Tab-separated table of C-alpha atoms in Angstrom:
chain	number	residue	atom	x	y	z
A	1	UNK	CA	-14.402	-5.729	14.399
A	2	UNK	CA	-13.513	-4.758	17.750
A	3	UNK	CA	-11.339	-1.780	18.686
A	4	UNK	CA	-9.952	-2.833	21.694
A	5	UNK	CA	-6.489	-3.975	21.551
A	6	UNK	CA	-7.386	-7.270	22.576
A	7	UNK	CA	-10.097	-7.512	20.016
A	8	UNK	CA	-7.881	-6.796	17.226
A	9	UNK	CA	-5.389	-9.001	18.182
A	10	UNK	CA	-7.940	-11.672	17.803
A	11	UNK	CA	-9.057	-10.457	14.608
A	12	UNK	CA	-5.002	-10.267	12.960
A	13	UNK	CA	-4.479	-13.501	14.805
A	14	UNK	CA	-7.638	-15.074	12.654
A	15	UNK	CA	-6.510	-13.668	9.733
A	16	UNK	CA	-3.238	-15.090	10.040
A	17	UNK	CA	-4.384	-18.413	10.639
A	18	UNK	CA	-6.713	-18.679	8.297
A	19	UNK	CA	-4.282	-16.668	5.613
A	20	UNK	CA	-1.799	-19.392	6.392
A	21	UNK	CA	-3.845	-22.487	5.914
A	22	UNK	CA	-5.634	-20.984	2.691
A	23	UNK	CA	-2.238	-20.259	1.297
A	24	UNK	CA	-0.945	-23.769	2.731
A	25	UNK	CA	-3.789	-26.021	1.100
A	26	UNK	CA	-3.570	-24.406	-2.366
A	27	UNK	CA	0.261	-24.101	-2.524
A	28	UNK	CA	-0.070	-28.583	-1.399
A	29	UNK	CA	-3.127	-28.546	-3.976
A	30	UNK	CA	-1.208	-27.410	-6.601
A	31	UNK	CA	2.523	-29.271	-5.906
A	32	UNK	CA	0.115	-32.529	-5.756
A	33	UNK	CA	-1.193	-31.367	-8.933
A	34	UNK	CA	2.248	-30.873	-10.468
A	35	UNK	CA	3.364	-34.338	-8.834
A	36	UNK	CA	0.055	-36.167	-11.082
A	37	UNK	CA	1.639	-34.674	-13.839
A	38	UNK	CA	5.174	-35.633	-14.132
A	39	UNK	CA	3.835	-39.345	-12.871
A	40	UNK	CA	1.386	-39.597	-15.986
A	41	UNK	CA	4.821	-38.308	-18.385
A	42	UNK	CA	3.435	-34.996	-18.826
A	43	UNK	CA	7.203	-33.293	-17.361
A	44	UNK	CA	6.494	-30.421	-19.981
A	45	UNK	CA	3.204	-29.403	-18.941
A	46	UNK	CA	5.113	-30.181	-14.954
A	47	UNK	CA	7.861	-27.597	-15.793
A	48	UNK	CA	5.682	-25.050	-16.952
A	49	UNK	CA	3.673	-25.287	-14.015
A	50	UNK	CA	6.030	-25.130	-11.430
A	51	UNK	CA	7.637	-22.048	-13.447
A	52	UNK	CA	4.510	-20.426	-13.480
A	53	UNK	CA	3.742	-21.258	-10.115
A	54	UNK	CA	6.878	-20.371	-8.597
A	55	UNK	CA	7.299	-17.228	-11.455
A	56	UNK	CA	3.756	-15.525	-10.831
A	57	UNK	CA	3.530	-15.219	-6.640
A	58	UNK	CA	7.127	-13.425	-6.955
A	59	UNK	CA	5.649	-10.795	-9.786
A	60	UNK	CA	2.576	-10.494	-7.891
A	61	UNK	CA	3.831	-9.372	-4.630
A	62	UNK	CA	6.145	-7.033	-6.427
A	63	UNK	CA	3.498	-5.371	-7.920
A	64	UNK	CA	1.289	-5.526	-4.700
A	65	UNK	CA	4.546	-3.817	-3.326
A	66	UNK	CA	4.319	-1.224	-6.122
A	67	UNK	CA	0.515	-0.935	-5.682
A	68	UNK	CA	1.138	-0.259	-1.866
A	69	UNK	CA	3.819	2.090	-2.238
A	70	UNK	CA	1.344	4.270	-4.471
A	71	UNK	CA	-1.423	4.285	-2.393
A	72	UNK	CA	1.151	5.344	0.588
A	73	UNK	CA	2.259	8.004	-1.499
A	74	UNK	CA	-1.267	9.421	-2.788
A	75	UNK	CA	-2.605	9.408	0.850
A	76	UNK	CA	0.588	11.140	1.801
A	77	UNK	CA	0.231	13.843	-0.878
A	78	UNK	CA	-3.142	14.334	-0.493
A	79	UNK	CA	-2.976	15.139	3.654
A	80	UNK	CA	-0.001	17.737	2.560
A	81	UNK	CA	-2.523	19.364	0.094
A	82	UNK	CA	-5.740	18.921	3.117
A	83	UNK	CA	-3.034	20.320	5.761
A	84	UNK	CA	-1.748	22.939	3.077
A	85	UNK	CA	-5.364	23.965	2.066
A	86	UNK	CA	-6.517	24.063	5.818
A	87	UNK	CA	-8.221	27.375	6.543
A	88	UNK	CA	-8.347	28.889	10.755
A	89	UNK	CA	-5.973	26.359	11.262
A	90	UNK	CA	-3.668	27.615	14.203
A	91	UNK	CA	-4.595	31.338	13.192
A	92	UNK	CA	-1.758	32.508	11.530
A	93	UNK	CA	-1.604	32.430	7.793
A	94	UNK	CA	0.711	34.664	5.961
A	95	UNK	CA	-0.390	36.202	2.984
A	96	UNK	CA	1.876	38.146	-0.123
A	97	UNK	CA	0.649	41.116	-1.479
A	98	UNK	CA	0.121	40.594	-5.269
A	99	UNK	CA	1.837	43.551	-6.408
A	100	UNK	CA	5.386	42.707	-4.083
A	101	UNK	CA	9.072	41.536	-5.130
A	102	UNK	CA	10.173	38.692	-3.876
A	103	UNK	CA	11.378	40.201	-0.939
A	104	UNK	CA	11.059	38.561	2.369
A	105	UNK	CA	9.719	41.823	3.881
A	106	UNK	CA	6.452	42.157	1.532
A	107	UNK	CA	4.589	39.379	3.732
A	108	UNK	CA	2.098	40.362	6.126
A	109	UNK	CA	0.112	37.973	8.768
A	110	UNK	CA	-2.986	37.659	9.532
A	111	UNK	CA	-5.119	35.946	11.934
A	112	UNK	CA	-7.682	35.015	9.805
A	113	UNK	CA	-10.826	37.557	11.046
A	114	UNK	CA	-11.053	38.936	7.569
């Protein structure tokens, strides 16, 4: 995979197409499928189909939304914690002397040479 921008918008443009046909052939596959089955006077095993086939792509993508959102979220939290954790840094960290109210003026900084 290139890095280039023109390389990757090759790459998303493949995807797409071939997303869009794989999604296009199975979604004719199965209406052709559902069409064979009302013809032979099967309309109850027809219904079903087309209510699971219409039924399950909607509850999938909400839980690939879900799923998403999550991930987002944990990678999210997790840089706060990295950042948070970060030691040197931008050599200021301020430290509270364990013994101190919560007054504003127990805080000291240091630069972080021990």
């Amino acid at each position: 995979v290139g890095t280039t921008p023109e390389a990757m918008k090759e790459d998303l443009m493949l995807g797409l197409r071939v997303g869009f046909c794989g999604a296009l052939s199975t979604f004719s596959s199965w209406n052709e499928d559902m069409v064979n089955l009302l013809r032979r006077g099967y309309v109850d095993h027809a219904l079903v189909g087309y209510m699971l086939g219409i039924t399950l792509p909607m509850v999938a993508y909400r839980i690939g939304q879900h799923v998403a959102i999550s991930v987002f979220l944990h990678r999210a939290r997790s840089q706060i914690m990295r950042d948070e954790r970060r030691t040197g840094g931008y050599g200021l960290r301020i430290h509270r002397s364990e013994d101190a109210d919560d007054d504003e003026d127990n805080h000291y900084f240091d630069n972080g040479s021990g």
